[in-house]
Amino acid sequence: MVHLSSLLLKKYHGGYVVIRLALAGHKQANRPFYRIVAAYNKRARDGKYIEQLGSYDPLPNIYNEKLVSFNFDRIKYWIGCGAHPTKPVAKLLGLAGFFPLHPMMITEAERRRALTDVP
Amino acid sequence: MAALGTARCLFRTYSRVKNVQKSKQILVRCSVRTLCSGTQDNALLDRTKPQFTDPAVQDILTRITGLDLQKVFRPIKQELKPPTYKLMTDEQLAQAVELATEQAKKLLQMPPVLPERKPINDVLSEDKILDGMDTAKYVFTDITYNIPHRERFIVVREPNGTLRKAKWEERDRLIQVYFPKDGRKLSAPLIFKEENLKMVFSQDRHEDVLDLCLVQFEPDSSDYIRVHAATYEDLDKHGKYELLRSTRHFGGMAWYLLSARRVDGLIVDMLKKELLHDAVSLVSLFHMVHPHSESAQEAASQQATGADLLKIYAQKESQRAGYIELALQAYQQMAAKSSAA
């Protein structure tokens, strides 16, 4: 059966769906918290999204962990519908082991190691 | 292509249970799920030794737990409501008592007794190229709704690049973050430390501790087993079996003492309370669980029942044989007096 969902999306909106990080407006300065969200490309970053697929907390907690959650079932569905993940989402998924490792992650790690090794 | 929005994502129902005793009623819901997962684990162990979940064993344990309606339905701290009075005929009263016994049986469902879980040490991949990518660990949880919590994927990416499965404590904590359960805290309450446990036992609040423990920990975690063992030891030392008599923890305590072969105190207590049938069924359960002990073989050869079983057990197995025989004699005298009078 041909999946018509990507065609329908294009016809209805004229844009495409992305999986990206959106800031969850907690109205608290200097405390970011991101939602991993499937939204149309042209929408505002924090505006109306289609579905929330997870969360990402960039500040480490008392156990020195950064908590990330993914709803893999729905992510698979949206990628099957033709959604594009953005760079940070692709990096996180690569770290999780769901995607292959992102080349920029490896470059970042090498750069950090260079910074710590040299001095 | 409807916008499903936030309906599909994380539920954040943080209903803080203020009173320990209130959580007892919610425990029925929680314990049903844990019971189901318990039977799956038990099926893998050897079938020769009778397990906690065998119907025969469960039957005996429920019988010796007793069904004191007054204690099961004793007033719990709740919202104050004016009591309702109903005018009933004798038949209706009997029906109401029957309904109450049904509900009491459900409340008295025994929490599962499982062997301690083995630690998870699985490494999924070692990526040395990612070494030093960040100072903190990344913990990834799969929040798909329809998977049982035991099968959820929770992986940790360490700063040195290794991708490993999360340990049991981390798993419990993260599942509580994303799928919060009523009454469970993210870090264990301080009551479960050794010194605090001693203080609570001196106040005779073993039941509350066990209820809290049941809500907070998984049945096969080391903390759960440690707290339960400490509680049962203390009860055995002071002989306070009456505290647990008509509660759901009695079966677990009986099972623990049976596996440790220290049922003497319990039998003496039962004989003092004139529960001969309970004592007999306890001894028969002991023979079922330890079929190679002397008393079990003796009893099997003589096909003894009733008080003779107790006498055989008293002679062969127990350390306090004198006590048991004395108590048995006292009970028989009482029985003779009451039948004569």
Tab-separated table of C-alpha atoms in Angstrom:
chain	number	residue	atom	x	y	z
A	1	MET	CA	0.000	0.000	0.000
A	2	VAL	CA	1.433	3.360	-0.932
A	3	HIS	CA	1.724	5.680	2.038
A	4	LEU	CA	-0.132	8.811	1.108
A	5	SER	CA	0.547	10.675	4.339
A	6	SER	CA	3.592	12.627	3.078
A	7	LEU	CA	1.700	13.640	-0.084
A	8	LEU	CA	-1.303	14.712	1.973
A	9	LEU	CA	0.916	16.760	4.263
A	10	LYS	CA	2.454	18.607	1.323
A	11	LYS	CA	-0.864	19.311	-0.342
A	12	TYR	CA	-2.513	20.583	2.830
A	13	HIS	CA	0.188	22.819	4.162
A	14	GLY	CA	2.739	23.242	1.446
A	15	GLY	CA	5.490	22.597	3.998
A	16	TYR	CA	7.062	19.564	5.555
A	17	VAL	CA	7.197	18.088	9.009
A	18	VAL	CA	10.305	18.373	11.142
A	19	ILE	CA	11.267	16.727	14.411
A	20	ARG	CA	12.971	19.430	16.431
A	21	LEU	CA	13.552	20.799	19.915
A	22	ALA	CA	11.057	23.413	21.120
A	23	LEU	CA	11.593	25.411	24.297
A	24	ALA	CA	8.844	24.613	26.795
A	25	GLY	CA	7.802	28.034	28.094
A	26	HIS	CA	8.158	27.561	31.835
A	27	LYS	CA	8.445	31.322	32.366
A	28	GLN	CA	11.635	30.850	34.357
A	29	ALA	CA	14.801	32.640	33.318
A	30	ASN	CA	18.016	30.637	32.845
A	31	ARG	CA	16.249	27.281	33.159
A	32	PRO	CA	15.787	25.805	29.671
A	33	PHE	CA	13.766	22.657	29.044
A	34	TYR	CA	13.162	21.331	25.541
A	35	ARG	CA	10.356	19.242	24.148
A	36	ILE	CA	11.128	16.983	21.210
A	37	VAL	CA	8.293	17.791	18.887
A	38	ALA	CA	6.915	16.955	15.436
A	39	ALA	CA	5.846	20.288	13.899
A	40	TYR	CA	5.452	21.926	10.501
A	41	ASN	CA	8.587	23.551	9.194
A	42	LYS	CA	7.314	27.123	8.969
A	43	ARG	CA	5.706	27.283	12.402
A	44	ALA	CA	7.271	29.249	15.241
A	45	ARG	CA	9.796	27.266	17.255
A	46	ASP	CA	7.608	27.280	20.383
A	47	GLY	CA	4.292	27.498	18.560
A	48	LYS	CA	1.618	24.922	17.819
A	49	TYR	CA	3.081	21.482	17.131
A	50	ILE	CA	1.542	18.316	15.790
A	51	GLU	CA	2.702	15.903	18.473
A	52	GLN	CA	5.169	15.794	21.338
A	53	LEU	CA	7.600	12.932	20.983
A	54	GLY	CA	9.753	13.373	24.049
A	55	SER	CA	11.727	15.777	26.188
A	56	TYR	CA	15.296	16.905	26.780
A	57	ASP	CA	16.634	18.525	29.926
A	58	PRO	CA	20.001	20.184	29.175
A	59	LEU	CA	20.926	20.816	32.806
A	60	PRO	CA	22.336	17.793	34.685
A	61	ASN	CA	20.559	16.647	37.858
A	62	ILE	CA	22.004	15.635	41.253
A	63	TYR	CA	23.177	12.325	39.802
A	64	ASN	CA	24.984	14.200	36.991
A	65	GLU	CA	22.594	12.900	34.331
A	66	LYS	CA	20.889	14.766	31.496
A	67	LEU	CA	17.457	13.216	31.098
A	68	VAL	CA	16.238	12.603	27.569
A	69	SER	CA	13.062	10.741	26.681
A	70	PHE	CA	11.953	9.499	23.261
A	71	ASN	CA	8.700	7.948	22.159
A	72	PHE	CA	10.395	5.646	19.655
A	73	ASP	CA	7.161	4.187	18.362
A	74	ARG	CA	5.854	7.589	17.232
A	75	ILE	CA	9.280	8.776	16.032
A	76	LYS	CA	9.396	5.775	13.728
A	77	TYR	CA	5.934	6.683	12.462
A	78	TRP	CA	6.814	10.299	11.718
A	79	ILE	CA	10.093	9.391	10.030
A	80	GLY	CA	8.089	6.949	7.963
A	81	CYS	CA	5.782	9.849	7.009
A	82	GLY	CA	8.763	11.794	5.748
A	83	ALA	CA	9.669	14.055	8.678
A	84	HIS	CA	13.163	15.543	8.814
A	85	PRO	CA	15.038	15.557	12.113
A	86	THR	CA	17.127	18.643	12.826
A	87	LYS	CA	20.808	18.564	13.755
A	88	PRO	CA	20.446	18.549	17.570
A	89	VAL	CA	17.719	15.908	17.417
A	90	ALA	CA	19.851	13.798	15.096
A	91	LYS	CA	22.776	14.175	17.534
A	92	LEU	CA	20.651	13.053	20.474
A	93	LEU	CA	19.275	10.103	18.560
A	94	GLY	CA	22.820	9.179	17.547
A	95	LEU	CA	23.904	9.286	21.190
A	96	ALA	CA	20.960	7.080	22.119
A	97	GLY	CA	21.967	4.508	19.549
A	98	PHE	CA	18.787	4.854	17.498
A	99	PHE	CA	20.571	6.650	14.618
A	100	PRO	CA	24.196	6.144	13.589
A	101	LEU	CA	26.588	8.587	15.255
A	102	HIS	CA	26.419	12.135	13.879
A	103	PRO	CA	29.718	13.323	12.366
A	104	MET	CA	29.459	16.653	14.207
A	105	MET	CA	29.320	14.771	17.556
A	106	ILE	CA	32.607	13.107	16.758
A	107	THR	CA	34.113	16.434	15.659
A	108	GLU	CA	32.909	18.097	18.863
A	109	ALA	CA	34.373	15.331	20.996
A	110	GLU	CA	37.721	15.625	19.208
A	111	ARG	CA	37.755	19.391	19.635
A	112	ARG	CA	37.013	19.073	23.356
A	113	ARG	CA	39.721	16.507	23.784
A	114	ALA	CA	42.154	18.827	21.998
A	115	LEU	CA	41.209	21.632	24.409
A	116	THR	CA	41.702	19.472	27.501
A	117	ASP	CA	44.870	17.757	26.282
A	118	VAL	CA	46.838	20.768	25.084
A	119	PRO	CA	47.086	22.923	28.256
B	1	MET	CA	-3.701	13.706	10.371
B	2	ALA	CA	-5.299	15.116	13.496
B	3	ALA	CA	-3.092	17.018	15.901
B	4	LEU	CA	-2.901	14.638	18.801
B	5	GLY	CA	-1.170	17.217	20.914
B	6	THR	CA	-0.385	16.630	24.480
B	7	ALA	CA	-2.974	13.896	24.968
B	8	ARG	CA	-0.478	11.230	23.925
B	9	CYS	CA	2.478	12.331	25.960
B	10	LEU	CA	3.724	12.298	29.528
B	11	PHE	CA	1.029	12.140	32.195
B	12	ARG	CA	1.949	14.251	35.156
B	13	THR	CA	-0.416	13.227	37.909
B	14	TYR	CA	1.423	13.994	41.072
B	15	SER	CA	-1.138	13.123	43.707
B	16	ARG	CA	0.886	13.200	46.906
B	17	VAL	CA	-0.339	10.633	49.378
B	18	LYS	CA	-0.143	12.410	52.694
B	19	ASN	CA	-1.064	9.503	54.951
B	20	VAL	CA	0.623	6.124	54.915
B	21	GLN	CA	-2.553	4.240	55.691
B	22	LYS	CA	-4.436	5.743	52.745
B	23	SER	CA	-2.014	4.150	50.336
B	24	LYS	CA	-3.134	0.721	51.555
B	25	GLN	CA	-6.287	0.971	49.435
B	26	ILE	CA	-4.343	1.927	46.343
B	27	LEU	CA	-1.998	-0.973	46.956
B	28	VAL	CA	-4.574	-3.445	45.666
B	29	ARG	CA	-4.271	-1.929	42.181
B	30	CYS	CA	-0.481	-1.805	42.300
B	31	SER	CA	0.020	-5.241	43.755
B	32	VAL	CA	-2.076	-6.938	41.040
B	33	ARG	CA	0.404	-5.807	38.392
B	34	THR	CA	3.437	-6.801	40.445
B	35	LEU	CA	1.866	-10.205	41.180
B	36	CYS	CA	1.559	-10.894	37.446
B	37	SER	CA	5.189	-10.042	36.764
B	38	GLY	CA	6.206	-12.143	39.763
B	39	THR	CA	4.683	-15.355	38.434
B	40	GLN	CA	6.648	-15.010	35.199
B	41	ASP	CA	9.934	-14.928	37.115
B	42	ASN	CA	8.970	-17.799	39.385
B	43	ALA	CA	8.192	-20.144	36.497
B	44	LEU	CA	11.868	-20.135	35.567
B	45	LEU	CA	13.004	-21.512	38.962
B	46	ASP	CA	13.158	-25.250	39.700
B	47	ARG	CA	9.775	-26.887	40.029
B	48	THR	CA	10.834	-29.536	42.565
B	49	LYS	CA	10.903	-27.221	45.599
B	50	PRO	CA	7.473	-25.798	46.476
B	51	GLN	CA	7.471	-22.080	45.683
B	52	PHE	CA	5.655	-19.190	47.309
B	53	THR	CA	3.162	-18.996	44.465
B	54	ASP	CA	2.054	-22.658	44.542
B	55	PRO	CA	-1.715	-22.901	45.084
B	56	ALA	CA	-1.305	-25.361	47.962
B	57	VAL	CA	1.199	-23.091	49.712
B	58	GLN	CA	-0.920	-19.994	49.105
B	59	ASP	CA	-3.961	-21.821	50.442
B	60	ILE	CA	-2.259	-22.696	53.723
B	61	LEU	CA	-0.785	-19.217	54.095
B	62	THR	CA	-4.167	-17.535	53.572
B	63	ARG	CA	-5.709	-19.823	56.153
B	64	ILE	CA	-3.145	-19.037	58.832
B	65	THR	CA	-3.375	-15.294	58.070
B	66	GLY	CA	-6.826	-15.311	59.597
B	67	LEU	CA	-9.706	-13.046	58.695
B	68	ASP	CA	-10.390	-10.701	61.579
B	69	LEU	CA	-12.920	-8.289	60.049
B	70	GLN	CA	-12.606	-5.899	62.941
B	71	LYS	CA	-8.886	-5.479	62.323
B	72	VAL	CA	-9.001	-5.350	58.524
B	73	PHE	CA	-11.657	-2.673	58.450
B	74	ARG	CA	-10.480	-0.773	61.457
B	75	PRO	CA	-10.946	2.978	61.093
B	76	ILE	CA	-8.266	4.359	58.775
B	77	LYS	CA	-7.416	8.039	58.833
B	78	GLN	CA	-9.806	9.433	56.234
B	79	GLU	CA	-12.000	12.411	55.618
B	80	LEU	CA	-14.542	12.709	58.408
B	81	LYS	CA	-17.976	11.685	57.166
B	82	PRO	CA	-20.994	11.200	59.386
B	83	PRO	CA	-21.678	7.456	59.679
B	84	THR	CA	-24.603	5.946	57.729
B	85	TYR	CA	-27.016	3.713	59.572
B	86	LYS	CA	-29.072	1.082	57.764
B	87	LEU	CA	-31.967	-0.987	59.064
B	88	MET	CA	-31.487	-4.564	57.922
B	89	THR	CA	-33.064	-7.934	58.458
B	90	ASP	CA	-30.913	-10.826	59.605
B	91	GLU	CA	-30.587	-12.119	56.051
B	92	GLN	CA	-29.472	-8.749	54.750
B	93	LEU	CA	-26.966	-8.508	57.572
B	94	ALA	CA	-25.567	-11.927	56.630
B	95	GLN	CA	-25.285	-10.769	53.000
B	96	ALA	CA	-23.528	-7.572	54.032
B	97	VAL	CA	-21.059	-9.571	56.147
B	98	GLU	CA	-20.421	-11.836	53.137
B	99	LEU	CA	-19.709	-8.841	50.913
B	100	ALA	CA	-17.380	-7.518	53.588
B	101	THR	CA	-15.487	-10.847	53.698
B	102	GLU	CA	-15.075	-10.753	49.903
B	103	GLN	CA	-13.635	-7.272	50.076
B	104	ALA	CA	-11.432	-8.216	53.011
B	105	LYS	CA	-10.031	-11.138	50.980
B	106	LYS	CA	-9.139	-8.725	48.184
B	107	LEU	CA	-7.468	-6.361	50.658
B	108	LEU	CA	-5.545	-9.274	52.134
B	109	GLN	CA	-3.912	-10.244	48.806
B	110	MET	CA	-0.341	-11.257	49.572
B	111	PRO	CA	2.459	-9.237	47.980
B	112	PRO	CA	4.841	-11.445	45.957
B	113	VAL	CA	8.017	-12.905	47.399
B	114	LEU	CA	10.687	-13.000	44.688
B	115	PRO	CA	14.393	-13.816	44.708
B	116	GLU	CA	16.714	-10.824	44.562
B	117	ARG	CA	17.240	-9.424	41.064
B	118	LYS	CA	20.613	-9.792	39.427
B	119	PRO	CA	22.382	-6.513	38.569
B	120	ILE	CA	22.406	-5.408	34.917
B	121	ASN	CA	25.876	-4.957	33.460
B	122	ASP	CA	25.135	-4.945	29.739
B	123	VAL	CA	27.292	-2.726	27.532
B	124	LEU	CA	25.688	-2.058	24.148
B	125	SER	CA	28.611	-0.324	22.463
B	126	GLU	CA	32.021	1.151	23.278
B	127	ASP	CA	32.716	4.256	21.206
B	128	LYS	CA	36.168	5.513	22.032
B	129	ILE	CA	35.825	8.285	19.428
B	130	LEU	CA	33.198	9.938	21.633
B	131	ASP	CA	35.465	10.059	24.665
B	132	GLY	CA	35.202	13.394	26.491
B	133	MET	CA	32.123	14.574	24.580
B	134	ASP	CA	30.464	15.977	27.692
B	135	THR	CA	30.867	16.147	31.456
B	136	ALA	CA	27.481	14.613	32.254
B	137	LYS	CA	25.866	11.289	31.412
B	138	TYR	CA	22.938	11.181	28.999
B	139	VAL	CA	20.078	8.906	30.044
B	140	PHE	CA	17.639	7.928	27.295
B	141	THR	CA	14.230	6.528	28.199
B	142	ASP	CA	11.677	5.072	25.839
B	143	ILE	CA	8.300	6.561	26.711
B	144	THR	CA	6.120	4.437	24.432
B	145	TYR	CA	2.967	3.928	26.409
B	146	ASN	CA	2.069	0.313	25.808
B	147	ILE	CA	5.199	-1.462	27.003
B	148	PRO	CA	5.461	-3.098	30.421
B	149	HIS	CA	8.002	-1.306	32.600
B	150	ARG	CA	10.269	-4.357	32.805
B	151	GLU	CA	10.784	-4.335	29.035
B	152	ARG	CA	11.360	-0.608	28.615
B	153	PHE	CA	14.623	0.524	26.992
B	154	ILE	CA	16.610	2.759	29.329
B	155	VAL	CA	20.186	3.326	28.194
B	156	VAL	CA	22.961	5.548	29.520
B	157	ARG	CA	25.695	7.165	27.429
B	158	GLU	CA	28.696	7.772	29.674
B	159	PRO	CA	31.114	10.709	29.083
B	160	ASN	CA	33.743	8.221	27.971
B	161	GLY	CA	31.542	7.097	25.120
B	162	THR	CA	30.216	3.730	26.364
B	163	LEU	CA	26.531	3.040	25.766
B	164	ARG	CA	25.267	0.760	28.529
B	165	LYS	CA	21.916	-0.375	29.871
B	166	ALA	CA	20.782	1.487	32.988
B	167	LYS	CA	21.159	-0.197	36.392
B	168	TRP	CA	18.059	-1.292	38.332
B	169	GLU	CA	18.098	1.725	40.691
B	170	GLU	CA	18.396	4.137	37.752
B	171	ARG	CA	15.577	2.303	35.969
B	172	ASP	CA	13.251	2.558	38.979
B	173	ARG	CA	14.019	6.246	39.389
B	174	LEU	CA	13.442	7.128	35.729
B	175	ILE	CA	10.262	5.116	35.430
B	176	GLN	CA	8.991	7.022	38.453
B	177	VAL	CA	9.927	10.319	36.708
B	178	TYR	CA	8.097	9.585	33.482
B	179	PHE	CA	5.307	7.316	34.755
B	180	PRO	CA	4.768	8.387	38.326
B	181	LYS	CA	3.083	5.974	40.714
B	182	ASP	CA	1.034	7.140	43.707
B	183	GLY	CA	2.950	7.280	46.934
B	184	ARG	CA	6.335	6.434	45.462
B	185	LYS	CA	9.102	8.980	46.054
B	186	LEU	CA	12.085	9.525	43.741
B	187	SER	CA	14.602	8.877	46.501
B	188	ALA	CA	13.837	6.396	49.259
B	189	PRO	CA	12.358	7.915	52.436
B	190	LEU	CA	14.750	8.106	55.381
B	191	ILE	CA	12.594	5.681	57.367
B	192	PHE	CA	14.302	2.769	55.624
B	193	LYS	CA	17.695	3.460	57.166
B	194	GLU	CA	18.837	1.015	59.873
B	195	GLU	CA	18.680	3.401	62.851
B	196	ASN	CA	15.260	4.728	61.905
B	197	LEU	CA	13.912	1.213	61.385
B	198	LYS	CA	14.920	0.341	64.963
B	199	MET	CA	13.030	3.351	66.284
B	200	VAL	CA	9.926	2.498	64.303
B	201	PHE	CA	9.997	-1.104	65.558
B	202	SER	CA	10.153	0.092	69.142
B	203	GLN	CA	6.902	1.938	68.437
B	204	ASP	CA	5.264	-1.275	67.158
B	205	ARG	CA	4.594	0.181	63.677
B	206	HIS	CA	5.843	-2.738	61.620
B	207	GLU	CA	2.740	-2.784	59.447
B	208	ASP	CA	3.158	0.840	58.356
B	209	VAL	CA	6.799	0.248	57.479
B	210	LEU	CA	5.885	-2.782	55.378
B	211	ASP	CA	3.130	-0.872	53.570
B	212	LEU	CA	5.502	2.004	52.770
B	213	CYS	CA	8.126	-0.456	51.597
B	214	LEU	CA	5.623	-2.171	49.301
B	215	VAL	CA	4.687	1.120	47.646
B	216	GLN	CA	8.221	2.443	47.361
B	217	PHE	CA	10.300	-0.508	46.144
B	218	GLU	CA	9.938	-3.228	43.527
B	219	PRO	CA	9.374	-6.695	45.062
B	220	ASP	CA	12.675	-8.080	43.847
B	221	SER	CA	14.912	-5.139	44.714
B	222	SER	CA	17.572	-5.551	47.407
B	223	ASP	CA	16.098	-2.731	49.523
B	224	TYR	CA	12.692	-4.386	49.655
B	225	ILE	CA	14.162	-7.731	50.696
B	226	ARG	CA	16.441	-6.086	53.279
B	227	VAL	CA	13.615	-4.086	54.914
B	228	HIS	CA	11.308	-7.089	54.988
B	229	ALA	CA	14.007	-9.321	56.468
B	230	ALA	CA	14.769	-6.730	59.180
B	231	THR	CA	11.054	-6.410	60.031
B	232	TYR	CA	10.476	-10.157	60.245
B	233	GLU	CA	13.623	-10.652	62.361
B	234	ASP	CA	12.476	-8.020	64.801
B	235	LEU	CA	8.990	-9.520	64.998
B	236	ASP	CA	10.439	-12.954	65.614
B	237	LYS	CA	12.811	-11.674	68.312
B	238	HIS	CA	10.040	-10.010	70.302
B	239	GLY	CA	7.278	-12.473	69.446
B	240	LYS	CA	4.921	-9.755	68.184
B	241	TYR	CA	3.181	-11.904	65.598
B	242	GLU	CA	-0.201	-10.529	66.595
B	243	LEU	CA	0.630	-7.199	64.898
B	244	LEU	CA	0.588	-8.803	61.469
B	245	ARG	CA	-2.037	-11.445	62.102
B	246	SER	CA	-4.923	-10.299	59.907
B	247	THR	CA	-2.892	-8.254	57.412
B	248	ARG	CA	-1.560	-9.093	53.979
B	249	HIS	CA	2.033	-9.379	55.265
B	250	PHE	CA	1.410	-12.429	57.447
B	251	GLY	CA	1.944	-14.891	54.600
B	252	GLY	CA	5.236	-13.307	53.659
B	253	MET	CA	6.432	-13.444	57.273
B	254	ALA	CA	5.422	-17.098	57.616
B	255	TRP	CA	7.261	-17.935	54.391
B	256	TYR	CA	10.410	-16.123	55.516
B	257	LEU	CA	10.463	-17.923	58.872
B	258	LEU	CA	9.844	-21.258	57.148
B	259	SER	CA	12.782	-20.784	54.783
B	260	ALA	CA	14.953	-19.837	57.754
B	261	ARG	CA	13.575	-22.804	59.764
B	262	ARG	CA	12.673	-20.667	62.773
B	263	VAL	CA	8.946	-21.321	63.149
B	264	ASP	CA	9.082	-22.253	66.858
B	265	GLY	CA	8.095	-18.818	68.126
B	266	LEU	CA	5.173	-18.677	65.707
B	267	ILE	CA	3.902	-22.136	66.704
B	268	VAL	CA	4.116	-21.292	70.421
B	269	ASP	CA	2.207	-18.076	69.768
B	270	MET	CA	-0.494	-19.922	67.848
B	271	LEU	CA	-0.910	-22.527	70.595
B	272	LYS	CA	-1.212	-19.782	73.211
B	273	LYS	CA	-4.011	-18.256	71.153
B	274	GLU	CA	-5.590	-21.731	70.836
B	275	LEU	CA	-5.337	-21.913	67.048
B	276	LEU	CA	-4.524	-25.593	66.792
B	277	HIS	CA	-5.542	-25.937	63.138
B	278	ASP	CA	-3.280	-23.059	62.124
B	279	ALA	CA	-0.334	-24.579	63.963
B	280	VAL	CA	-0.977	-27.956	62.325
B	281	SER	CA	-1.197	-26.429	58.847
B	282	LEU	CA	2.004	-24.470	59.500
B	283	VAL	CA	3.836	-27.660	60.414
B	284	SER	CA	2.481	-29.448	57.337
B	285	LEU	CA	3.670	-26.504	55.202
B	286	PHE	CA	7.077	-26.829	56.822
B	287	HIS	CA	7.168	-30.491	55.820
B	288	MET	CA	6.177	-29.566	52.275
B	289	VAL	CA	8.948	-27.000	51.956
B	290	HIS	CA	11.674	-29.070	53.653
B	291	PRO	CA	10.861	-32.662	52.667
B	292	HIS	CA	14.312	-33.949	53.604
B	293	SER	CA	14.233	-32.942	57.263
B	294	GLU	CA	13.914	-35.606	59.971
B	295	SER	CA	10.456	-34.571	61.149
B	296	ALA	CA	9.118	-34.590	57.593
B	297	GLN	CA	10.312	-38.134	56.976
B	298	GLU	CA	9.025	-39.280	60.373
B	299	ALA	CA	5.626	-37.740	59.736
B	300	ALA	CA	5.440	-39.258	56.264
B	301	SER	CA	6.269	-42.715	57.623
B	302	GLN	CA	3.685	-42.468	60.401
B	303	GLN	CA	1.009	-40.600	58.388
B	304	ALA	CA	0.385	-38.459	61.449
B	305	THR	CA	-2.267	-35.748	61.588
B	306	GLY	CA	-3.337	-33.093	64.063
B	307	ALA	CA	-1.654	-32.885	67.439
B	308	ASP	CA	0.634	-35.861	66.661
B	309	LEU	CA	2.234	-33.840	63.833
B	310	LEU	CA	3.011	-31.135	66.348
B	311	LYS	CA	4.502	-33.660	68.788
B	312	ILE	CA	6.742	-35.140	66.079
B	313	TYR	CA	7.869	-31.692	65.003
B	314	ALA	CA	8.519	-30.696	68.626
B	315	GLN	CA	10.683	-33.758	69.236
B	316	LYS	CA	12.667	-33.771	66.010
B	317	GLU	CA	13.132	-30.268	64.655
B	318	SER	CA	12.514	-27.460	67.080
B	319	GLN	CA	14.977	-25.879	69.478
B	320	ARG	CA	12.306	-25.077	72.025
B	321	ALA	CA	10.778	-28.521	72.302
B	322	GLY	CA	9.858	-28.003	75.947
B	323	TYR	CA	7.840	-24.889	75.178
B	324	ILE	CA	5.850	-26.521	72.428
B	325	GLU	CA	5.030	-29.599	74.479
B	326	LEU	CA	3.978	-27.470	77.454
B	327	ALA	CA	1.819	-25.286	75.270
B	328	LEU	CA	0.271	-28.355	73.647
B	329	GLN	CA	-0.569	-29.851	77.029
B	330	ALA	CA	-2.051	-26.553	78.220
B	331	TYR	CA	-4.178	-26.364	75.086
B	332	GLN	CA	-5.430	-29.920	75.493
B	333	GLN	CA	-6.327	-29.218	79.121
B	334	MET	CA	-8.232	-26.099	78.081
B	335	ALA	CA	-10.033	-28.044	75.364
B	336	ALA	CA	-10.952	-30.782	77.841
B	337	LYS	CA	-12.206	-28.187	80.380
B	338	SER	CA	-14.286	-26.309	77.833
B	339	SER	CA	-15.824	-29.515	76.470
B	340	ALA	CA	-16.561	-30.700	80.033
B	341	ALA	CA	-18.073	-27.362	81.068
